[in-house]
PDB file of C-alpha atoms in Angstrom:
ATOM      1  CA  MET A  14       6.591  38.537 -25.145  1.00  0.00           C
ATOM      2  CA  SER A  15       2.979  37.824 -25.085  1.00  0.00           C
ATOM      3  CA  ARG A  16       1.532  37.199 -21.645  1.00  0.00           C
ATOM      4  CA  LYS A  17       0.316  33.591 -22.446  1.00  0.00           C
ATOM      5  CA  ILE A  18       3.912  32.823 -23.469  1.00  0.00           C
ATOM      6  CA  LYS A  19       5.321  34.450 -20.435  1.00  0.00           C
ATOM      7  CA  LYS A  20       2.872  32.294 -18.261  1.00  0.00           C
ATOM      8  CA  THR A  21       3.857  28.945 -19.888  1.00  0.00           C
ATOM      9  CA  LYS A  22       7.700  29.778 -19.661  1.00  0.00           C
ATOM     10  CA  GLU A  23       7.072  30.513 -15.712  1.00  0.00           C
ATOM     11  CA  ASN A  24       5.209  27.255 -15.365  1.00  0.00           C
ATOM     12  CA  VAL A  25       7.740  25.209 -16.894  1.00  0.00           C
ATOM     13  CA  PHE A  26      10.348  26.863 -14.465  1.00  0.00           C
ATOM     14  CA  HIS A  27       8.249  26.155 -11.687  1.00  0.00           C
ATOM     15  CA  VAL A  28       7.612  22.624 -12.532  1.00  0.00           C
ATOM     16  CA  GLY A  29      11.165  22.223 -13.024  1.00  0.00           C
ATOM     17  CA  PHE A  30      11.819  23.699  -9.533  1.00  0.00           C
ATOM     18  CA  GLU A  31       9.229  21.383  -8.088  1.00  0.00           C
ATOM     19  CA  VAL A  32      10.740  18.326  -9.746  1.00  0.00           C
ATOM     20  CA  GLY A  33      14.171  19.339  -8.802  1.00  0.00           C
ATOM     21  CA  LEU A  34      12.979  19.899  -5.082  1.00  0.00           C
ATOM     22  CA  LEU A  35      11.418  16.277  -4.918  1.00  0.00           C
ATOM     23  CA  LEU A  36      14.432  14.828  -6.324  1.00  0.00           C
ATOM     24  CA  LYS A  37      16.492  16.309  -3.823  1.00  0.00           C
ATOM     25  CA  GLY A  38      14.069  15.297  -0.739  1.00  0.00           C
ATOM     26  CA  ILE A  39      14.223  11.548  -2.345  1.00  0.00           C
ATOM     27  CA  ASP A  40      18.253  11.919  -2.328  1.00  0.00           C
ATOM     28  CA  GLY A  41      17.999  13.026   1.218  1.00  0.00           C
ATOM     29  CA  LEU A  42      15.687  10.336   2.267  1.00  0.00           C
ATOM     30  CA  LEU A  43      18.173   7.519   0.812  1.00  0.00           C
ATOM     31  CA  GLU A  44      21.194   9.287   2.525  1.00  0.00           C
ATOM     32  CA  ILE A  45      19.407   8.945   5.749  1.00  0.00           C
ATOM     33  CA  ILE A  46      18.250   5.256   5.296  1.00  0.00           C
ATOM     34  CA  GLY A  47      21.918   4.605   4.036  1.00  0.00           C
ATOM     35  CA  GLY A  48      23.486   6.106   7.369  1.00  0.00           C
ATOM     36  CA  VAL A  49      20.908   4.182   9.603  1.00  0.00           C
ATOM     37  CA  CYS A  50      21.868   0.931   7.659  1.00  0.00           C
ATOM     38  CA  LEU A  51      25.785   1.569   8.228  1.00  0.00           C
ATOM     39  CA  LEU A  52      25.061   1.816  11.943  1.00  0.00           C
ATOM     40  CA  PHE A  53      23.766  -1.491  12.035  1.00  0.00           C
ATOM     41  CA  LEU A  54      26.072  -3.273   9.729  1.00  0.00           C
ATOM     42  CA  ASN A  55      29.256  -4.530  10.959  1.00  0.00           C
ATOM     43  CA  PRO A  56      32.275  -5.042   8.156  1.00  0.00           C
ATOM     44  CA  ASP A  57      31.428  -8.830   8.016  1.00  0.00           C
ATOM     45  CA  ARG A  58      27.798  -8.666   7.444  1.00  0.00           C
ATOM     46  CA  LEU A  59      28.156  -5.991   4.888  1.00  0.00           C
ATOM     47  CA  ASN A  60      30.790  -8.115   2.839  1.00  0.00           C
ATOM     48  CA  TRP A  61      28.616 -10.972   3.199  1.00  0.00           C
ATOM     49  CA  LEU A  62      25.460  -8.928   1.843  1.00  0.00           C
ATOM     50  CA  THR A  63      27.534  -7.588  -1.063  1.00  0.00           C
ATOM     51  CA  ARG A  64      28.899 -10.905  -2.144  1.00  0.00           C
ATOM     52  CA  LEU A  65      25.212 -12.215  -1.828  1.00  0.00           C
ATOM     53  CA  LEU A  66      23.770  -9.612  -4.217  1.00  0.00           C
ATOM     54  CA  THR A  67      26.719  -9.448  -6.700  1.00  0.00           C
ATOM     55  CA  GLN A  68      27.341 -13.368  -6.780  1.00  0.00           C
ATOM     56  CA  HIS A  69      25.048 -13.924  -9.729  1.00  0.00           C
ATOM     57  CA  GLU A  70      26.373 -11.141 -11.705  1.00  0.00           C
ATOM     58  CA  LEU A  71      29.807 -12.215 -11.193  1.00  0.00           C
ATOM     59  CA  SER A  72      29.031 -15.744 -11.965  1.00  0.00           C
ATOM     60  CA  GLU A  73      27.899 -14.445 -15.514  1.00  0.00           C
ATOM     61  CA  ASP A  74      30.287 -11.727 -16.028  1.00  0.00           C
ATOM     62  CA  PRO A  75      33.324 -12.085 -13.738  1.00  0.00           C
ATOM     63  CA  ARG A  76      34.810  -8.670 -15.326  1.00  0.00           C
ATOM     64  CA  ASP A  77      31.639  -6.639 -14.497  1.00  0.00           C
ATOM     65  CA  MET A  78      33.124  -3.277 -13.406  1.00  0.00           C
ATOM     66  CA  VAL A  79      30.071  -2.209 -10.829  1.00  0.00           C
ATOM     67  CA  ALA A  80      29.852  -5.809  -9.064  1.00  0.00           C
ATOM     68  CA  ASN A  81      33.686  -5.715  -8.503  1.00  0.00           C
ATOM     69  CA  LEU A  82      33.830  -2.278  -7.555  1.00  0.00           C
ATOM     70  CA  LEU A  83      31.005  -2.993  -4.614  1.00  0.00           C
ATOM     71  CA  VAL A  84      32.865  -6.141  -3.570  1.00  0.00           C
ATOM     72  CA  THR A  85      36.111  -4.231  -3.433  1.00  0.00           C
ATOM     73  CA  LEU A  86      34.764  -1.245  -1.442  1.00  0.00           C
ATOM     74  CA  SER A  87      32.963  -3.672   0.934  1.00  0.00           C
ATOM     75  CA  GLY A  88      36.445  -5.376   1.594  1.00  0.00           C
ATOM     76  CA  ARG A  89      37.773  -1.923   2.692  1.00  0.00           C
ATOM     77  CA  PHE A  90      34.628  -1.012   4.937  1.00  0.00           C
ATOM     78  CA  SER A  91      35.967  -0.579   8.472  1.00  0.00           C
ATOM     79  CA  ILE A  92      34.540  -0.008  11.835  1.00  0.00           C
ATOM     80  CA  GLY A  93      35.775   3.729  11.643  1.00  0.00           C
ATOM     81  CA  GLY A  94      34.255   4.095   8.322  1.00  0.00           C
ATOM     82  CA  GLU A  95      31.106   2.950   9.697  1.00  0.00           C
ATOM     83  CA  GLU A  96      30.862   5.350  12.293  1.00  0.00           C
ATOM     84  CA  ASN A  97      31.749   8.313   9.863  1.00  0.00           C
ATOM     85  CA  GLY A  98      29.245   7.296   7.162  1.00  0.00           C
ATOM     86  CA  GLY A  99      26.556   6.729   9.826  1.00  0.00           C
ATOM     87  CA  PHE A 100      27.106  10.511  11.332  1.00  0.00           C
ATOM     88  CA  ILE A 101      28.812  12.591   8.817  1.00  0.00           C
ATOM     89  CA  ARG A 102      28.015  13.286   5.222  1.00  0.00           C
TER      90      ARG A 102
END
């Protein structure tokens, strides 16, 4: 392999590594934000917020899988789940 091709291949791997590292950092930040939000949302507020955010979509398509899943999951949210979601991942 020529030196130029080898350098290009190494650069591609290095850029891929940096992009993966950046995405992992963004994912970690979003998990922290989600955990902090769970600490301050009680089940009633979460249910209200979920219905508010999915109301328009469900009025257009009552069988929307994602919106219905969010509403169902927010209805199952409990105080114990709030503490677990905020502290344990």
